[in-house]
Coordinates of C-alpha atoms and ligand atoms in Angstrom, one line a residue:
X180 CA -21.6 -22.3 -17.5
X181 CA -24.2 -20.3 -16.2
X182 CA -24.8 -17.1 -17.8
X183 CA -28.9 -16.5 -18.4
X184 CA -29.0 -15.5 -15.2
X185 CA -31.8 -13.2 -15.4
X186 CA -34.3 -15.1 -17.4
X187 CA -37.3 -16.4 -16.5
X188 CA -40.0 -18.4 -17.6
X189 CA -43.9 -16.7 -18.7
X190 CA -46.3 -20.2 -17.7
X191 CA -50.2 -19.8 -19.1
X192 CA -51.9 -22.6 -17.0
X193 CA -55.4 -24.5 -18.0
X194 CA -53.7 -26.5 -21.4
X195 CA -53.8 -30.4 -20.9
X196 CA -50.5 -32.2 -22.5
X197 CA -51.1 -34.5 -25.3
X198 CA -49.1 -36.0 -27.9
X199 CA -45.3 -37.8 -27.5
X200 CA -42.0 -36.5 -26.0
X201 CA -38.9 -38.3 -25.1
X202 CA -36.0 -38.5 -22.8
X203 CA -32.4 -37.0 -23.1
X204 CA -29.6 -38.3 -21.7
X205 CA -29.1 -38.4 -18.1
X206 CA -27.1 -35.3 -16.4
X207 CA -26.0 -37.7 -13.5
X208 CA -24.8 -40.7 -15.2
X209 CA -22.6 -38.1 -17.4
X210 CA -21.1 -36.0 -15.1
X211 CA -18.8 -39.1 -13.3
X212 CA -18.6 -40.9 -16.9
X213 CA -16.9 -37.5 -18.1
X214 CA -14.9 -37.2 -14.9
X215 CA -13.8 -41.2 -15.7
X216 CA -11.9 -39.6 -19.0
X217 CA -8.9 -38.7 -16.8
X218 CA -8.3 -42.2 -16.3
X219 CA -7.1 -42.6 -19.6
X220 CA -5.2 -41.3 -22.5
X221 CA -6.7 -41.4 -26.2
X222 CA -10.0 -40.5 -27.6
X223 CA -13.1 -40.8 -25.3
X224 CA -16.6 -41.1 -27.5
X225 CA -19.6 -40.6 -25.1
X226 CA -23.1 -39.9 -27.0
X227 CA -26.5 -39.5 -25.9
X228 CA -24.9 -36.5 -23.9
X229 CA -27.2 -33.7 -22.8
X230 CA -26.7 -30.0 -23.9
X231 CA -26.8 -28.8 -20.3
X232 CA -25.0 -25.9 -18.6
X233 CA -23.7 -28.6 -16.0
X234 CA -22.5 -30.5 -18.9
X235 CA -20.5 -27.0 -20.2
X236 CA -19.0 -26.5 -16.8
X237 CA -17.7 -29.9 -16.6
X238 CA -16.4 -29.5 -20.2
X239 CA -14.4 -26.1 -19.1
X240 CA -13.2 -28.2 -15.7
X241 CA -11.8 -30.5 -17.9
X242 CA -9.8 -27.9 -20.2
X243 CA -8.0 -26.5 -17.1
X244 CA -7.2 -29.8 -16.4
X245 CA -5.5 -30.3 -19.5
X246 CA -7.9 -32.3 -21.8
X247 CA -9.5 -31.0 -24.5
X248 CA -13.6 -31.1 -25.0
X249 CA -15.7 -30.8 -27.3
X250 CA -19.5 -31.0 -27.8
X251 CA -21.4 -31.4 -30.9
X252 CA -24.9 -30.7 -31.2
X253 CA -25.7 -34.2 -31.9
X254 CA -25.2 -34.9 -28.1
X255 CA -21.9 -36.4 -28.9
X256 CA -18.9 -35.1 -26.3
X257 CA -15.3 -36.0 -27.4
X258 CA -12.6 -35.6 -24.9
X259 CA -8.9 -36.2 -26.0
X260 CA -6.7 -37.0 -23.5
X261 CA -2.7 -36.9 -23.7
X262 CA -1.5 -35.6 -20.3
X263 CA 1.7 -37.1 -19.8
X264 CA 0.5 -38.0 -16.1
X265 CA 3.1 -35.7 -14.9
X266 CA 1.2 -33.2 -11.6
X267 CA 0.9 -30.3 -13.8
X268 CA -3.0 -28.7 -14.3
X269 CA -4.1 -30.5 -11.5
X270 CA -5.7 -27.9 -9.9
X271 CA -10.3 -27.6 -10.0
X272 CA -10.5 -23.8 -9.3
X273 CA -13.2 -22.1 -6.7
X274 CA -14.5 -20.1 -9.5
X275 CA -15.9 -23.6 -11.3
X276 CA -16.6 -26.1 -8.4
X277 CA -18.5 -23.1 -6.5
X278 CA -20.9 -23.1 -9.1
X279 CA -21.1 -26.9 -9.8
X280 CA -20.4 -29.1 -7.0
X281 CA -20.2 -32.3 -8.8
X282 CA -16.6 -30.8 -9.8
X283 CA -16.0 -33.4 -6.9
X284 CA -15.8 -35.9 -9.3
X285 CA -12.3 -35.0 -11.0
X286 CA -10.6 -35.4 -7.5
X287 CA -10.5 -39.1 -7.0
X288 CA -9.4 -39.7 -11.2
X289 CA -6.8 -37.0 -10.8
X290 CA -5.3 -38.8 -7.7
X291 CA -5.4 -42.4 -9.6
X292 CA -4.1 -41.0 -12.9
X293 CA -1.6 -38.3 -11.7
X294 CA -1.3 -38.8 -7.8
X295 CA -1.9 -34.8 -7.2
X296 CA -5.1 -33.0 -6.6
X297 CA -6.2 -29.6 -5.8
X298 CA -10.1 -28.9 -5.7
X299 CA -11.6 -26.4 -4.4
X300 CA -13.5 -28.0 -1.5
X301 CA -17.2 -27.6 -2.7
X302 CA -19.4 -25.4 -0.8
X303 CA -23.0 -26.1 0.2
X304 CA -26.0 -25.1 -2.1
X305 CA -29.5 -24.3 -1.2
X306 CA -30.4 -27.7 -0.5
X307 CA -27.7 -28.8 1.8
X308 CA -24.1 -28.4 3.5
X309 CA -23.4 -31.0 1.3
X310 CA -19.7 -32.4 3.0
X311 CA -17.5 -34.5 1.3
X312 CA -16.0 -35.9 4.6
X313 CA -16.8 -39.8 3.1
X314 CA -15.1 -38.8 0.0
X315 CA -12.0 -37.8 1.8
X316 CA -11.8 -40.9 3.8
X317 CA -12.0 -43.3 1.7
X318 CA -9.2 -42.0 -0.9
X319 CA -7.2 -41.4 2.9
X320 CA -8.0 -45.3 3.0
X321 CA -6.2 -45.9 -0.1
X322 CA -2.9 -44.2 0.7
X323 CA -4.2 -40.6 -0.5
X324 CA -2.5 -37.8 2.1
X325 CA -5.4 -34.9 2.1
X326 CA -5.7 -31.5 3.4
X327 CA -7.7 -28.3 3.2
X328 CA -5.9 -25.8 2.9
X329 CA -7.5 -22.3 2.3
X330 CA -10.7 -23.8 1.0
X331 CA -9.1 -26.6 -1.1
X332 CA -8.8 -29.9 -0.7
X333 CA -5.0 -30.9 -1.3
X334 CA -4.3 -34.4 -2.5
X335 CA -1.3 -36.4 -2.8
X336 CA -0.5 -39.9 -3.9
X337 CA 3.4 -41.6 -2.9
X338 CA 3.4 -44.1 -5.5
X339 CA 0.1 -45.3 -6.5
X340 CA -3.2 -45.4 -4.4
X341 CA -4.2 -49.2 -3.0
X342 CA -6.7 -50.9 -2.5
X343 CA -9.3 -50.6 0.5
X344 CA -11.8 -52.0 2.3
X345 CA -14.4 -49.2 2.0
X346 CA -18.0 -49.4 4.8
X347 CA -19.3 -46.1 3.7
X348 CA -21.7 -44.6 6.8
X349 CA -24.1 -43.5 4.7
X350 CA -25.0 -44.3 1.0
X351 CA -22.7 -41.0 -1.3
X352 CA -23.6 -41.2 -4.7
X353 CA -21.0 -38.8 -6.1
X354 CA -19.0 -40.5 -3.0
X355 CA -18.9 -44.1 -4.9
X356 CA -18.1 -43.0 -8.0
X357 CA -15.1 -41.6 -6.8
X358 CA -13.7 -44.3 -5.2
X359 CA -15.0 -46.7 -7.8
X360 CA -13.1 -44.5 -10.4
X361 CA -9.9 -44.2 -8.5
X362 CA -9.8 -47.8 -7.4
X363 CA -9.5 -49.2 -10.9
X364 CA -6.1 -47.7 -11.3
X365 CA -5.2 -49.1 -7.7
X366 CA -2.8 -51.6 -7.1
X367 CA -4.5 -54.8 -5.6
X368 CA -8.5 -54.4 -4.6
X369 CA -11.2 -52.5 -3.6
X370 CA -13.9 -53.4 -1.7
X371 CA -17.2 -51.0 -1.4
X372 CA -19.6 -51.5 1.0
X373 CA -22.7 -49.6 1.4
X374 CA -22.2 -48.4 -2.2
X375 CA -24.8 -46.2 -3.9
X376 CA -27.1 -48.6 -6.0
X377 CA -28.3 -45.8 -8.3
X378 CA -28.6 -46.4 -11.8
X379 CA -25.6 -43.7 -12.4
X380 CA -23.2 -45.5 -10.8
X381 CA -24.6 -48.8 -12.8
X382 CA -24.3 -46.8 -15.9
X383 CA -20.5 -45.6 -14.6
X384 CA -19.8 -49.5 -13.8
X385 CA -20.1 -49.9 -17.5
X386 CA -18.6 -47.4 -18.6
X387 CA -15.6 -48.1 -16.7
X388 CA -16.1 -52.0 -18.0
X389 CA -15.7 -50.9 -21.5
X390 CA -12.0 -48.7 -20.5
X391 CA -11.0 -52.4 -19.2
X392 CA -11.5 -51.6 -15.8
X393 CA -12.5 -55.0 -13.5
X394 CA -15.5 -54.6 -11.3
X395 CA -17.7 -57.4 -9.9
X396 CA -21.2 -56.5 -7.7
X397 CA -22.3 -54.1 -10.4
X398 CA -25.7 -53.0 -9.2
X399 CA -25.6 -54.0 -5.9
X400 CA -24.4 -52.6 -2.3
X401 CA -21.0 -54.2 -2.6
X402 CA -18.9 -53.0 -5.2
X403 CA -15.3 -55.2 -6.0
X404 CA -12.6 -53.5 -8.1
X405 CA -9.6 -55.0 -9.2
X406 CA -6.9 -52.4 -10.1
X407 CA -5.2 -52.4 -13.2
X408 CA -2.2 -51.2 -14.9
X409 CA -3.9 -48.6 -17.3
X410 CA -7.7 -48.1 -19.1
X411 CA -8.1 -47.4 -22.8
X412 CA -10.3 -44.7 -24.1
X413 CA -14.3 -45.1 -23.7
X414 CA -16.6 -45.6 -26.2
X415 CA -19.9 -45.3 -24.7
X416 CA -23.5 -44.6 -24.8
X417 CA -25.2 -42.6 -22.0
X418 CA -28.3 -44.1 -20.5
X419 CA -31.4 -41.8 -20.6
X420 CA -32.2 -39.6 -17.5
X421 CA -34.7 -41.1 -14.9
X422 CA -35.5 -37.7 -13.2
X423 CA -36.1 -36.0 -16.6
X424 CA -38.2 -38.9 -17.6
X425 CA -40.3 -38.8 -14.2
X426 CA -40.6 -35.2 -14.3
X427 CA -41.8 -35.6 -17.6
X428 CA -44.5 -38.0 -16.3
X429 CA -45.4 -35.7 -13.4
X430 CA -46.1 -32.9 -15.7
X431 CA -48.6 -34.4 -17.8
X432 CA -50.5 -36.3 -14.9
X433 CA -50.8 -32.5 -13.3
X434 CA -52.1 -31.3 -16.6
X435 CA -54.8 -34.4 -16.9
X436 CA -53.1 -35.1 -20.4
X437 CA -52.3 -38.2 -22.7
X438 CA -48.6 -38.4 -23.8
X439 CA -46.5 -41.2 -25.1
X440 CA -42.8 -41.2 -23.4
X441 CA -40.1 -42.8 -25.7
X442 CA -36.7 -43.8 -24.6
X443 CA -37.9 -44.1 -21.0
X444 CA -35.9 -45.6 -18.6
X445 CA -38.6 -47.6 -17.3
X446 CA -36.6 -50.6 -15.3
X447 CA -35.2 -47.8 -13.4
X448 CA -38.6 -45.9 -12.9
X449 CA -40.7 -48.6 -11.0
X450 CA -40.6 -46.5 -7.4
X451 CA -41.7 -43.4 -9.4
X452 CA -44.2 -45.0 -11.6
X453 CA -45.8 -46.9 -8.8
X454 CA -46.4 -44.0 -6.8
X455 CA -48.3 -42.3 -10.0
X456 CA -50.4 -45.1 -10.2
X457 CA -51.0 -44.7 -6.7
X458 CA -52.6 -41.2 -7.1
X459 CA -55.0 -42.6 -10.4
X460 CA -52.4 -41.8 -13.3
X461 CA -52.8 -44.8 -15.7
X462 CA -49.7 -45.8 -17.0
X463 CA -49.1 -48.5 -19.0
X464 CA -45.6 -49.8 -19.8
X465 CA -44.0 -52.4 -21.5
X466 CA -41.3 -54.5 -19.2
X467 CA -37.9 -53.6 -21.0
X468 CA -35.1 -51.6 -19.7
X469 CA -36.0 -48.7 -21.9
X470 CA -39.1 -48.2 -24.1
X471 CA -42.2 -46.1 -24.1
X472 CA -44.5 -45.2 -21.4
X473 CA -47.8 -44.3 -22.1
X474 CA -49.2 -42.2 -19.3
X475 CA -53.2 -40.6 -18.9
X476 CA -54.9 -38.6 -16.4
X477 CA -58.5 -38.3 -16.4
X478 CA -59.6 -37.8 -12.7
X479 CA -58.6 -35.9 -10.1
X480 CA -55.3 -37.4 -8.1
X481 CA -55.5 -38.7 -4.6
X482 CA -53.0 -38.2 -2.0
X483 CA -50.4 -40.0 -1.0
X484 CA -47.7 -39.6 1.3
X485 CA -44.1 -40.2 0.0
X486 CA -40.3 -40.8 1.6
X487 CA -37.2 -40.0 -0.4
X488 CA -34.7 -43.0 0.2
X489 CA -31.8 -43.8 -1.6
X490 CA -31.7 -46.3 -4.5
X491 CA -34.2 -48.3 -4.9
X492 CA -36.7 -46.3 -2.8
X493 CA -38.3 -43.2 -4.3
X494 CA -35.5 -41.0 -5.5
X495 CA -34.8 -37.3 -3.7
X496 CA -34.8 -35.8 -6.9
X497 CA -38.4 -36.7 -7.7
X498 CA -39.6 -35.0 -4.4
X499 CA -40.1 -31.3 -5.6
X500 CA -42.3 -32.7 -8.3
X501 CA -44.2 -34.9 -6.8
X502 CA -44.9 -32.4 -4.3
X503 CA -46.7 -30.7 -6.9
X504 CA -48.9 -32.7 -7.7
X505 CA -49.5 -33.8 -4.1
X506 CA -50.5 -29.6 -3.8
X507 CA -53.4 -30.6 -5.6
X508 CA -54.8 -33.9 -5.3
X509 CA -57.8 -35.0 -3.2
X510 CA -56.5 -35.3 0.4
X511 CA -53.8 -34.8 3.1
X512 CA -50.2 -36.2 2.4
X513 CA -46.9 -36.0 4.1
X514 CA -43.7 -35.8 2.3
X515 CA -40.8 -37.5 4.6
X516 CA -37.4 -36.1 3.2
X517 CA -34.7 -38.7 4.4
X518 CA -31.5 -37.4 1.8
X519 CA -30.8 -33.8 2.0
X520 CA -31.8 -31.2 5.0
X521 CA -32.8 -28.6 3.5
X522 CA -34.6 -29.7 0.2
X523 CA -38.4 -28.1 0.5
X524 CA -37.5 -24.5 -0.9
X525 CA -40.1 -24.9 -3.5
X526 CA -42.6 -25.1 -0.8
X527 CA -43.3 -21.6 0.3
X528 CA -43.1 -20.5 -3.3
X529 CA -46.2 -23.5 -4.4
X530 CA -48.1 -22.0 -1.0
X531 CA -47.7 -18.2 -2.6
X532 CA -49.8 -20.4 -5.8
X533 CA -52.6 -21.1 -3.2
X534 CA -51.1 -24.7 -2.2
X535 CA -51.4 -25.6 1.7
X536 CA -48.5 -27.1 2.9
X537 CA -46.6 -26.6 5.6
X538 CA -42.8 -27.9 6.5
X539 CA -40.4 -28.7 9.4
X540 CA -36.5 -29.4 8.2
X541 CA -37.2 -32.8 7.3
X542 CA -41.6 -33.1 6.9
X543 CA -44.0 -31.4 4.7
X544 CA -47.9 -31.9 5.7
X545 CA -49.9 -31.1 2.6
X546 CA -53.6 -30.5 2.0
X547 CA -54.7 -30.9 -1.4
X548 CA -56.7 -28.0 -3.0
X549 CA -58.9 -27.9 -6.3
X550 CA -56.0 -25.5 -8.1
X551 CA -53.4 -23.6 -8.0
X552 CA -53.7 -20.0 -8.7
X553 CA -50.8 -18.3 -11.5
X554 CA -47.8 -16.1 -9.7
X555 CA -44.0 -14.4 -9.7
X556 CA -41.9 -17.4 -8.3
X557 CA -38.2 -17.9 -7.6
X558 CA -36.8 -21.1 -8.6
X559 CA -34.2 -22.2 -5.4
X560 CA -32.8 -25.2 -7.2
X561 CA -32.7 -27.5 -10.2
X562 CA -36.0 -29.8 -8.9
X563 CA -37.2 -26.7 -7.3
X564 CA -37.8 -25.4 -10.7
X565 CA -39.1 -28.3 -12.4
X566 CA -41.7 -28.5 -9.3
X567 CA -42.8 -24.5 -10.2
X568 CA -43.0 -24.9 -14.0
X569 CA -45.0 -27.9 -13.1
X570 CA -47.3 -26.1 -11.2
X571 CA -47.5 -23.3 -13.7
X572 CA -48.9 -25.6 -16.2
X573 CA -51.2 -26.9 -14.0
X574 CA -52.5 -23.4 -12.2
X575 CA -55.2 -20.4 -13.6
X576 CA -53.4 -17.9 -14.9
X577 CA -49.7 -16.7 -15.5
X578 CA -46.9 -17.9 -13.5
X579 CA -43.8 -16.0 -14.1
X580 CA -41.0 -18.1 -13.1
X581 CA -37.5 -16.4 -12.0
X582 CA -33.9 -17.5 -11.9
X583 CA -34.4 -20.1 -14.8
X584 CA -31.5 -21.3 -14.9
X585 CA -31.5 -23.6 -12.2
X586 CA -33.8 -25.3 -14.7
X587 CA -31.2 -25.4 -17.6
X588 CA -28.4 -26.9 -15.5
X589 CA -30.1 -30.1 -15.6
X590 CA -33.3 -30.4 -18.2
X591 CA -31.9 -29.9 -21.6
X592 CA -34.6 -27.7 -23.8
X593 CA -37.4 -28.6 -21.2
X594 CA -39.8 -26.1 -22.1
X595 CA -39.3 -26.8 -26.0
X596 CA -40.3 -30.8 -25.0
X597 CA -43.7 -29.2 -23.2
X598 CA -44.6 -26.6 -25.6
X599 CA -44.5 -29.2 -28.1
X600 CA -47.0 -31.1 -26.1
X601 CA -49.3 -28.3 -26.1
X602 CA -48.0 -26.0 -22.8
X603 CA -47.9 -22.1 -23.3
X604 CA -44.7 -21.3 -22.4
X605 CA -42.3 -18.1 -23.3
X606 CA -38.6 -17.4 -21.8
X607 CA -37.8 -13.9 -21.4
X608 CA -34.9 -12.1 -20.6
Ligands
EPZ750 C1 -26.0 -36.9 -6.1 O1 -25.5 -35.9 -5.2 C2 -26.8 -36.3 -7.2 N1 -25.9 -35.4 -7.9 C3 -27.9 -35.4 -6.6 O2 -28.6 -34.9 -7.7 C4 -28.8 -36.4 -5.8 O3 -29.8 -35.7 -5.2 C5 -28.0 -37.1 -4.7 O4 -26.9 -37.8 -5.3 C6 -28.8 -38.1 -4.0 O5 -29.3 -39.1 -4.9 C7 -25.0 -35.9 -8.9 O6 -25.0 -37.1 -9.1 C8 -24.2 -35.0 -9.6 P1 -24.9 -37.9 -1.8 P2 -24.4 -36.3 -4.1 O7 -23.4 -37.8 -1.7 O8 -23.6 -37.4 -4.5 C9 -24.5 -36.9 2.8 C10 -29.8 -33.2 -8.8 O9 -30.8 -32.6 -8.6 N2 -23.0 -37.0 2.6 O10 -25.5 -39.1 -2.3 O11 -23.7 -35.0 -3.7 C11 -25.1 -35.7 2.1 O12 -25.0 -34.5 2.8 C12 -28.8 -33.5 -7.8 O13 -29.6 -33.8 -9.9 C13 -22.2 -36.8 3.6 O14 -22.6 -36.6 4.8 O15 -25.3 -36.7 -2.9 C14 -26.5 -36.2 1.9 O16 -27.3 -36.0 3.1 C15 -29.1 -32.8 -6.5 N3 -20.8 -36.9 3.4 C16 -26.4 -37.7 1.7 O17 -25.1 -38.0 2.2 C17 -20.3 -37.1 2.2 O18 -19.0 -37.2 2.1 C18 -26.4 -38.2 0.2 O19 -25.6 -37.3 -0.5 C19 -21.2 -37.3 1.1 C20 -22.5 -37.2 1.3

């Protein structure tokens, strides 16, 4: 959980990155697959797991739910699971889900595996209100009985959920992986339409796959799931993180530097690849699913204007950083955020570093300037943070970058990955 509350991060700007990193596994993809453990007694094996606070707070979630967790430093998480499926520890209390929302997650396992649910209804964070209303109608859909009650969401199962038909209004990532987990313990079938297409919810298709769950569609908009009488324990591998590795691209193309990215997940990265290209990065990778990316910036970057969109368009969590490097390329640019409605926090923090940009709720109109000038910042959310340390490393001077720990709820060791590519980076206390 979170408790480096009052660290921050000391940024000397002016060093180019050079040399090679690599990617971790990915925070999103492992949050639903560790949520998916409920489904099933036995031994769950999940490696390439990050060592992030979000991970911790889903291993704690997971203890008061009766499992038991445990994280080795080798990034491998083993979760036992013998609950006798009976509605004891069923409850995700306010003092966990307030301070990680993806607690969601547990509610739509905990209804297919022990047909009672109590989760504290998730409140909003700085980027969003964030609702759940989708989440709630679809499990409603397959013979859940919800309520809030006091701030929680009450679930009940008589008997065992069934199948749906499933038109989501609007794409949920976390929203799909609920129903896609509680539908493989359904009786009869599931059908999702207008399901999230994010590489996450592939990665939690296969996942489920190798528990013996039946789902056909995988990767598309239209997700089929065929319930069945009980899943075995997962063995699995996490996929690496695409917003890690794009971050990690952003940062050396705002430093002008050379780096080799291994374990990339480049099939995944083409939206956010093409748009560096775009600006004059060079970037040069191979065509497999994951591999090394070899990224160089000589020249100064030109502006281009970007929209967030959900799978397969350029992903939300890569605006911040982008942003960033749109702050100082040659030009104007506009940055159309279509996800989240409240998402440019970072933006009056890069203009107190010299940037120009101004913002309505969902716009950002940017004019590029030669650099950024070293300050105290706030970080106001995970990609918030990544968008200031990027700027740091690009700017004159110090940057002194508060509230770090948005930063190590998602980017496992970050500043030990850059300071081993040359960046001058302390954490204090
Ligand atoms: C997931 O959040 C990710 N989190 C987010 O990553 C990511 O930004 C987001 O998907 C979009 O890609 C995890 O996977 C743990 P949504 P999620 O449900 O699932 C609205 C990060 O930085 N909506 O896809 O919560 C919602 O308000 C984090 O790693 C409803 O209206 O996002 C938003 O406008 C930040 N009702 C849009 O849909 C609902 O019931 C997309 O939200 C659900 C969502």
């Amino acid at each position: 959980m979170i408790d480096n509350v009052s660290e921050k991060l000391i940024v000397t700007g002016g060093t180019t990155l050079r040399g090679e990193s690599f990617v971790s596994g990915s925070k999103n993809a492992s949050l639903p697959i560790i949520a998916a453990t409920l489904l099933a007694n036995g031994r769950h094996k999940l490696s390439n797991v990050p060592l992030l606070s979000d991970v911790n707070g889903f291993a704690t979630l997971l203890t008061t739910l009766g499992l038991s967790v445990s994280h080795a430093k080798n990034r491998v998480l083993t979760v036992t699971n013998n609950h006798d499926g009976t509605p004891t520890q069923c409850h995700a209390p306010y003092d966990i889900v307030s301070r990680m929302r993806a607690s969601i997650l547990v509610l739509g396992p905990l209804l297919a595996s022990r047909g009672t649910a109590k989760v504290s209804l998730p409140g909003g964070c700085t980027i969003g209100a964030r609702p759940v209303d989708l989440h709630l109608k679809a499990l409603q859909l397959m013979g859940a009985t919800i309520s809030i009650n006091h701030g929680y969401i009450e679930g009940s199962v008589d008997g065992k959920l069934h199948g749906a038909n499933i038109d989501f209004d609007k794409v949920t990532v976390t929203g799909t992986a609920n129903i896609l987990m509680a539908a493989t313990l359904a009786t009869g079938t599931t059908t999702i339409r207008n399901a999230a297409m994010e590489p996450e919810i592939v990665d939690l298709c296969h996942a489920l796959l190798n528990m013996g769950a039946s789902i056909s569609g995988i990767g598309s908009n239209t997700l089929v799931i065929t319930g069945v009488e009980s899943l075995s324990s997962a063995e699995y591998s996490i996929m690496p993180d695409r917003i890690e590795a794009g971050t990690l691209l952003c940062a050396v193309t705002a430093t002008g530097g050379d780096v080799i990215v291994h374990n990339c997940p480049i099939s995944t990265l083409n939206t956010v690849i093409h748009k560096l290209q775009a600006m004059g990065a060079e970037i040069y990778a191979d065509n497999s699913h994951i591999g090394s990316v070899h990224v160089i910036a000589k020249k100064r970057l030109q502006a281009v204007d970007v929209d967030t969109n959900p799978y397969p368009g350029m992903p939300t969590d890569m605006q911040a950083q982008l942003m960033t490097l749109l702050a100082i390329s040659d030009g104007t640019s506009i940055v159309t955020e279509n996800i989240f409605e409240n998402r440019f926090m970072h933006v009056p923090e890069l203009n107190r570093m010299g940037a120009h940009i101004h913002a309505n709720e969902t716009t950002a109109f940017i004019t590029g300037v030669e650099t950024l000038y070293g300050a105290p910042v706030k970080a106001t959310d995970l990609r918030a943070s990544a968008s200031l340390l990027i700027a740091g490393l690009c700017a004159q001077g110090t940057t002194e970058i508060h509230d770090i720990y948005h930063l190590d709820r998602g980017y496992e060791k970050f500043e030990d990955k850059l300071i081993a590519l040359g960046a001058k980076i302390t954490r204090q206390s």
